[in-house]
mmCIF file of C-alpha atoms in Angstrom:
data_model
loop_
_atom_site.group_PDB
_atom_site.id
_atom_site.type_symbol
_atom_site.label_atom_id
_atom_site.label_comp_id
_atom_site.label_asym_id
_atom_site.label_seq_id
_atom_site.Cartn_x
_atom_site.Cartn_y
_atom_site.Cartn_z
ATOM 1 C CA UNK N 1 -12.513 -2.067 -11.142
ATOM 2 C CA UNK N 2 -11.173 -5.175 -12.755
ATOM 3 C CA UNK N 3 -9.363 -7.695 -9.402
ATOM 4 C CA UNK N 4 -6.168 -7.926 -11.901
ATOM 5 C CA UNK N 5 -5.676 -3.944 -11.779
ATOM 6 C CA UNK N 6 -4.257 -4.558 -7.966
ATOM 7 C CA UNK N 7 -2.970 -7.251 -6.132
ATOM 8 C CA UNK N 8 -3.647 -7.187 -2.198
ATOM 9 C CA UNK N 9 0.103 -7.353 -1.300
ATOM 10 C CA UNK N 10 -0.054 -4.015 -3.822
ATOM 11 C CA UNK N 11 -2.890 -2.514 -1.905
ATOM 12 C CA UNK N 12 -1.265 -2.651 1.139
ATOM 13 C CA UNK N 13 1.657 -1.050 -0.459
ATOM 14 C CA UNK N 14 -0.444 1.619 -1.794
ATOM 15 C CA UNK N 15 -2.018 2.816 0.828
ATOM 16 C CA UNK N 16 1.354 3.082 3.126
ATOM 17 C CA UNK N 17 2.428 5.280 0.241
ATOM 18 C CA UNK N 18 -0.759 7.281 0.687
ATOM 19 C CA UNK N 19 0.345 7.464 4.975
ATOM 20 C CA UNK N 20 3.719 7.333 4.552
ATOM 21 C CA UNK N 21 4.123 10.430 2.410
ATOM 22 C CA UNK N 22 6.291 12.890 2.418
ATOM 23 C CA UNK N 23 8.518 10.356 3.020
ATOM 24 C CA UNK N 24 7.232 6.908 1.370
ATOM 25 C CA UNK N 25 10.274 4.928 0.592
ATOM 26 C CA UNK N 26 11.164 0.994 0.434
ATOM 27 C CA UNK N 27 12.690 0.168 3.284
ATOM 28 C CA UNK N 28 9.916 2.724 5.254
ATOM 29 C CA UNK N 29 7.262 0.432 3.901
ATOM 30 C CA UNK N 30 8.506 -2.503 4.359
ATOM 31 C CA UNK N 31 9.001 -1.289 8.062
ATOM 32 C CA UNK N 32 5.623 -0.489 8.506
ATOM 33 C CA UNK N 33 4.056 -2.690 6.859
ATOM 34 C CA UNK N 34 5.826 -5.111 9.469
ATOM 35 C CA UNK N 35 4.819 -3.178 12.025
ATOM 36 C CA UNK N 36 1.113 -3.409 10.677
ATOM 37 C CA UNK N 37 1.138 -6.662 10.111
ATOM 38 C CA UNK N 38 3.296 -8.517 12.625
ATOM 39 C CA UNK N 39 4.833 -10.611 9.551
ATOM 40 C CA UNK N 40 8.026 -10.010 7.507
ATOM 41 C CA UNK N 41 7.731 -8.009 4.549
ATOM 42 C CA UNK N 42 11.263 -8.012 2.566
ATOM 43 C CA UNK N 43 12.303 -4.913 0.673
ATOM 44 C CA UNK N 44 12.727 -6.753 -2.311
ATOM 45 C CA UNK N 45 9.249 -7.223 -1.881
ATOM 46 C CA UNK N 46 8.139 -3.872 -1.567
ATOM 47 C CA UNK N 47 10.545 -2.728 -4.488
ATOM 48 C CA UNK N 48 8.660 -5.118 -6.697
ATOM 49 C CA UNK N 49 5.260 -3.999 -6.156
ATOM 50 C CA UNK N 50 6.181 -0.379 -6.291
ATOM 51 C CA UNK N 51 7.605 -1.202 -9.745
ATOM 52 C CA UNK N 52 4.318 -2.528 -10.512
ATOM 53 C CA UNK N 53 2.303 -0.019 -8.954
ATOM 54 C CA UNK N 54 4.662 3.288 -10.794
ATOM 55 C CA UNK N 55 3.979 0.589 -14.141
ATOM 56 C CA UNK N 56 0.371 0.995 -13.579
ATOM 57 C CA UNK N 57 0.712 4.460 -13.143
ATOM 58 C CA UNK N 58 -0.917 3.999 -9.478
ATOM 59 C CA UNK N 59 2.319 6.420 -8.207
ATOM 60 C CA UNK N 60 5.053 8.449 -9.087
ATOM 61 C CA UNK N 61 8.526 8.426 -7.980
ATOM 62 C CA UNK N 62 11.462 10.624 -7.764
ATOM 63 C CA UNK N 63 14.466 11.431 -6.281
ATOM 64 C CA UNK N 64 14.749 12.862 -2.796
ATOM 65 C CA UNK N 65 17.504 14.525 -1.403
ATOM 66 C CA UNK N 66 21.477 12.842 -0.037
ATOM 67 C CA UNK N 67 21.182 12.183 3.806
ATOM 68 C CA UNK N 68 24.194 11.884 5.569
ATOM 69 C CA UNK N 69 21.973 8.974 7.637
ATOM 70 C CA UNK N 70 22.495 7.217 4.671
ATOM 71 C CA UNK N 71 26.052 7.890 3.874
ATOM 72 C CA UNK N 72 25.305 10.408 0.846
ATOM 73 C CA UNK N 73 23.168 8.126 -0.853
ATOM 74 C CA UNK N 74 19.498 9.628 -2.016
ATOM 75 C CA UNK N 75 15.921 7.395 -1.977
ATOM 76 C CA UNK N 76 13.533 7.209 -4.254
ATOM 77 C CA UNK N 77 10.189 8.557 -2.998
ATOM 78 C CA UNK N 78 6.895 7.707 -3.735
ATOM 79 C CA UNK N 79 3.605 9.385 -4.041
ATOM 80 C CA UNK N 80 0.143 8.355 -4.760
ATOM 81 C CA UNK N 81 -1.114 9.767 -8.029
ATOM 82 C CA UNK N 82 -4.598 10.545 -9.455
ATOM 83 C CA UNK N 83 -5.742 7.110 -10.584
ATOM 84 C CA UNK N 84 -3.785 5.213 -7.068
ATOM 85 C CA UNK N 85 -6.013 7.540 -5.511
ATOM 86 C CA UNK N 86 -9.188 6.481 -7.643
ATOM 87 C CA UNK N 87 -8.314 2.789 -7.059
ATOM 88 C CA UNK N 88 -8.224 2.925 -3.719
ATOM 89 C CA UNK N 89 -11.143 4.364 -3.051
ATOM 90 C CA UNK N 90 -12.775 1.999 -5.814
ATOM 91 C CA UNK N 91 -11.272 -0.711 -3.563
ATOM 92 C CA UNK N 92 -12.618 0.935 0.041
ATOM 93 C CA UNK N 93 -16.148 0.848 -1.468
ATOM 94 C CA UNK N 94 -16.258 -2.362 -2.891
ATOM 95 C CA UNK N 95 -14.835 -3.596 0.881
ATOM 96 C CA UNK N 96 -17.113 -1.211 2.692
ATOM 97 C CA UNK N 97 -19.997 -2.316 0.449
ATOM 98 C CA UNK N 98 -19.320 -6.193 1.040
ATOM 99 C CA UNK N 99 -18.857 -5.921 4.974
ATOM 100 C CA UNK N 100 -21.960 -4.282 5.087
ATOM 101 C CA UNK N 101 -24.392 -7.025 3.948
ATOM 102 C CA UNK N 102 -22.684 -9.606 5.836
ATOM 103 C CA UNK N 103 -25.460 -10.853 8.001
ATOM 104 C CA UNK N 104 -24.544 -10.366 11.628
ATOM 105 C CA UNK N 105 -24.933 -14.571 12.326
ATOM 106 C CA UNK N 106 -22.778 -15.379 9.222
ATOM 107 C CA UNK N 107 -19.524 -14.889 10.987
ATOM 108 C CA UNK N 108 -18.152 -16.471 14.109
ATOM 109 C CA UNK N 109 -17.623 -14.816 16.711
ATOM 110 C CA UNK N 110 -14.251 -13.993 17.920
ATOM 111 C CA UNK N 111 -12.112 -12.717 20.927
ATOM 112 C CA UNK N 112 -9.435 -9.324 20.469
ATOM 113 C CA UNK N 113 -7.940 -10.171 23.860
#
């Protein structure tokens, strides 16, 4: 895994694809993402990095159906492909792999409260 092939602000992206589908659109990530996170994450945003991501061919879009919710209009769903997949995992393990051999006095403690 080369650090260029994904961005963290993509990761993030990616993987609300990956819980977000059936129904993985824009303004549904950007909503939980925000949720997630507690910070604002702009749609513009969002549409960016899933233009990057469908670039990279990380996930595939198409067309879902008119909702009357949305006054006709149809959104573009997303879906993890085969190699999003692959890089994610990629990225879990390297993670996974790192937090394990930090040494238990290397970090500061802190409070969840």
């Amino acid at each position: 895994m080369r650090r260029s092939d994904l961005g963290e602000f993509e990761e993030v992206v990616l993987l609300s694809v990956a819980v977000l589908t059936p129904q993985a659109y824009s303004v549904g990530i950007a909503e939980a993402l925000e949720e997630e996170t507690g910070k604002t994450v702009t749609t513009g945003a969002v549409h960016a990095a899933l233009q990057r991501l469908e670039k990279k061919g990380f996930v595939n879009s198409q067309m879902g159906e008119a909702t009357p919710e949305r006054g006709g209009r149809r959104k573009r769903l997303f879906t993890v492909t085969v190699a999003g997949s692959r890089m994610l995992h990629d990225v879990r393990g390297v993670r996974n792999r790192l937090w394990d051999r930090i040494a238990p006095q290397a970090l500061p403690k802190i409070s969840f409260t």
